[in-house]
XYZ file of C-alpha atoms in Angstrom:
239
model
C 28.577 7.465 -32.695
C 25.072 5.979 -32.821
C 21.831 7.701 -33.676
C 20.704 9.877 -30.735
C 17.547 9.028 -28.850
C 16.052 5.665 -27.844
C 17.660 2.628 -29.449
C 14.586 0.425 -28.929
C 11.177 1.278 -30.400
C 8.097 -0.296 -28.837
C 4.578 0.065 -30.210
C 1.371 0.097 -28.181
C -2.160 -0.052 -29.589
C -4.415 1.947 -27.265
C -8.230 1.997 -27.126
C -9.394 5.540 -27.884
C -11.164 5.809 -24.502
C -8.030 4.834 -22.545
C -6.230 7.740 -20.869
C -3.940 5.649 -18.645
C -1.684 3.820 -21.107
C 0.625 6.638 -22.189
C 0.940 8.412 -18.848
C 1.581 5.295 -16.763
C 4.061 3.891 -19.272
C 5.920 7.206 -19.431
C 6.105 7.363 -15.629
C 7.528 3.851 -15.369
C 10.089 4.373 -18.129
C 11.186 7.848 -17.020
C 14.627 6.477 -16.082
C 15.049 4.313 -19.204
C 16.246 6.686 -21.966
C 17.090 3.836 -24.359
C 13.420 2.819 -24.646
C 11.064 4.702 -26.944
C 7.335 3.942 -26.931
C 5.047 4.862 -29.823
C 1.259 4.745 -29.788
C -1.583 4.273 -32.210
C -5.258 4.518 -31.243
C -8.383 2.699 -32.366
C -12.039 2.612 -31.319
C -13.296 -0.360 -29.309
C -16.393 -2.193 -30.558
C -19.655 -1.187 -28.804
C -20.169 -4.500 -27.001
C -17.848 -6.088 -24.429
C -18.749 -9.416 -26.043
C -17.027 -8.404 -29.279
C -13.470 -9.691 -29.645
C -10.805 -7.282 -30.854
C -9.296 -8.376 -34.173
C -7.446 -6.785 -37.072
C -10.750 -5.492 -38.427
C -11.346 -3.547 -35.203
C -7.763 -2.288 -35.089
C -8.005 -0.939 -38.643
C -4.950 1.009 -39.789
C -3.492 1.348 -36.286
C -1.025 -1.610 -36.523
C 0.207 -0.629 -39.984
C 0.733 2.957 -38.885
C 2.832 1.737 -35.955
C 4.739 -0.551 -38.293
C 5.980 2.507 -40.167
C 8.159 3.218 -37.096
C 10.029 -0.128 -37.504
C 9.278 -1.584 -34.089
C 11.074 -4.163 -31.982
C 7.768 -5.308 -30.379
C 4.087 -4.382 -30.291
C 1.305 -4.724 -27.692
C -2.475 -4.417 -27.740
C -3.231 -2.473 -24.551
C -6.587 -4.090 -23.830
C -7.965 -6.910 -21.684
C -10.990 -8.127 -23.669
C -9.228 -11.444 -24.293
C -9.545 -12.161 -20.569
C -13.187 -13.045 -21.214
C -13.431 -13.527 -25.001
C -10.507 -15.982 -24.929
C -6.776 -15.963 -24.264
C -6.258 -18.401 -27.132
C -8.019 -15.964 -29.458
C -5.730 -13.203 -28.184
C -2.699 -15.343 -28.985
C -4.077 -15.597 -32.517
C -4.268 -11.794 -32.620
C -0.615 -11.704 -31.545
C 0.305 -13.907 -34.505
C -1.621 -11.615 -36.861
C 0.071 -8.519 -35.445
C 3.463 -10.173 -35.843
C 2.662 -10.835 -39.506
C 1.650 -7.207 -40.060
C 4.480 -5.593 -38.098
C 7.278 -8.136 -38.443
C 7.900 -7.949 -34.691
C 6.844 -10.035 -31.675
C 3.461 -9.072 -30.232
C 1.471 -9.416 -27.030
C -1.802 -8.255 -25.510
C -2.675 -7.159 -21.996
C -4.613 -10.391 -21.445
C -1.748 -12.599 -22.609
C 0.691 -10.520 -20.547
C -1.318 -11.004 -17.342
C -1.460 -14.778 -17.811
C 2.287 -14.868 -18.480
C 2.956 -12.673 -15.442
C 0.906 -14.901 -13.155
C 2.833 -17.896 -14.486
C 6.221 -16.258 -13.849
C 5.123 -15.375 -10.319
C 4.057 -19.021 -9.750
C 0.613 -17.813 -8.666
C -2.221 -20.299 -9.134
C -4.739 -18.916 -6.613
C -5.595 -15.287 -7.229
C -7.893 -12.501 -6.149
C -9.516 -10.777 -9.141
C -10.274 -7.056 -9.334
C -12.437 -6.012 -12.276
C -14.182 -2.624 -12.648
C -16.803 -3.972 -15.060
C -19.994 -6.034 -15.028
C -20.324 -9.028 -12.708
C -21.136 -11.417 -15.560
C -17.909 -10.475 -17.343
C -15.941 -11.036 -14.116
C -17.375 -14.556 -13.887
C -16.356 -15.174 -17.502
C -12.820 -14.049 -16.618
C -12.833 -16.565 -13.760
C -13.850 -19.326 -16.174
C -11.254 -18.304 -18.759
C -8.467 -18.165 -16.173
C -9.443 -21.645 -14.988
C -8.745 -22.871 -18.527
C -5.168 -21.680 -18.014
C -4.586 -23.188 -14.581
C -5.411 -20.065 -12.573
C -8.003 -20.401 -9.805
C -9.849 -17.188 -8.952
C -10.522 -17.452 -5.208
C -11.945 -13.996 -4.568
C -13.516 -11.361 -6.812
C -13.972 -7.648 -6.235
C -16.357 -5.990 -8.671
C -18.150 -2.641 -8.177
C -21.906 -2.694 -7.643
C -22.555 -0.413 -10.598
C -20.974 -1.003 -13.986
C -18.779 1.834 -15.283
C -17.717 3.049 -18.711
C -14.026 3.221 -19.610
C -13.894 7.028 -19.089
C -15.623 6.626 -15.714
C -13.053 4.019 -14.657
C -10.295 6.509 -15.513
C -11.804 9.072 -13.125
C -11.623 6.839 -10.044
C -9.436 8.292 -7.310
C -6.739 6.481 -5.358
C -9.021 5.848 -2.358
C -11.778 4.436 -4.567
C -9.341 2.174 -6.389
C -7.762 0.963 -3.169
C -11.208 0.264 -1.696
C -11.964 -1.848 -4.754
C -8.703 -3.808 -4.522
C -8.613 -4.595 -0.795
C -11.473 -7.166 -0.780
C -9.544 -9.270 -3.314
C -6.918 -10.140 -0.707
C -7.849 -13.205 1.282
C -8.383 -16.963 1.201
C -4.633 -17.572 0.964
C -4.343 -16.123 -2.555
C -0.904 -16.121 -4.195
C -1.477 -12.813 -6.009
C -4.099 -10.184 -6.772
C -4.801 -9.406 -10.423
C -6.341 -6.095 -11.550
C -7.920 -6.490 -14.995
C -8.589 -3.261 -16.901
C -5.867 -1.119 -18.432
C -7.753 2.132 -17.790
C -7.945 1.367 -14.050
C -5.102 3.319 -12.434
C -4.246 0.529 -9.998
C -0.625 0.480 -11.186
C 0.199 3.487 -9.013
C -0.879 1.576 -5.883
C 0.855 -1.742 -6.565
C 4.078 -1.207 -4.603
C 2.304 0.003 -1.464
C -0.250 -2.821 -1.450
C 2.463 -5.424 -2.013
C 4.424 -4.071 0.931
C 1.334 -4.195 3.137
C 0.019 -7.637 2.166
C 3.233 -9.413 1.191
C 2.014 -10.883 -2.104
C 2.324 -9.685 -5.726
C -0.270 -7.417 -7.292
C -0.495 -7.746 -11.071
C -1.847 -4.616 -12.742
C -2.791 -5.315 -16.359
C -1.243 -2.090 -17.671
C 2.047 -2.786 -15.880
C 1.939 -6.413 -17.048
C 1.586 -5.202 -20.646
C 4.758 -3.131 -20.363
C 6.554 -5.946 -18.522
C 5.759 -8.413 -21.289
C 6.545 -6.144 -24.238
C 9.980 -5.495 -22.707
C 10.529 -9.250 -22.452
C 9.464 -10.102 -26.000
C 11.541 -7.207 -27.339
C 14.601 -8.634 -25.562
C 15.157 -5.501 -23.454
C 13.829 -6.630 -20.063
C 15.512 -5.135 -17.019
C 14.602 -4.627 -13.340
C 12.623 -1.424 -12.798
C 12.111 -0.491 -9.154
C 9.176 1.232 -7.528
C 6.343 -0.400 -9.472
C 5.982 -3.764 -7.780
C 7.473 -7.237 -7.782
C 6.758 -8.039 -11.431
C 8.878 -5.246 -12.915
C 11.456 -5.381 -10.135
C 12.325 -9.006 -10.976
C 12.328 -8.557 -14.764
């Protein structure tokens, strides 16, 4: 008889101001008793222009490594504007520290868009307009054409983003549909857009990639434990 409890241990590095990562992940994996997810927190740098590296993450990766993980993910999207290639370098560093495959939310979104064969997307970003334009430029470097952008008039902090209600989130997402886009991408792991994905996909008939869901989708893949999970959109359903 094997050891009781989850057979697979996944590690997620969560920004200290993020209150969505654990609850959303737990909701999605409620019917997957073989998967255990463990978390370690760190404080984001003060500027959005600052890339997240091992110096920013501090002890968080090593503390997760003590749990002997099968995969690890950085639950943040800063690489979407500071550079996907730089994020892939962070993945390599995390793999060296933890001895397990690694991903980030930014890498996961790009991989998800690729798997969905989406090259023309609508972008939803709850941050500053200038950062949204940098995301558009960075995505273009990876063969993804941002056709429409939906960004709030006023910039919000991470805790403020977490307080947005379902109607406010939906109102932010809807303008991103249009111009024959192949998918809509919601960048920001503290934006609770994941709960609305299935309904919006049913209404508009195209995939919606939520960065928090994409992070879970990709960590399951790199850990070798991917499986279809229903009720959370096309990306997880086709895993």
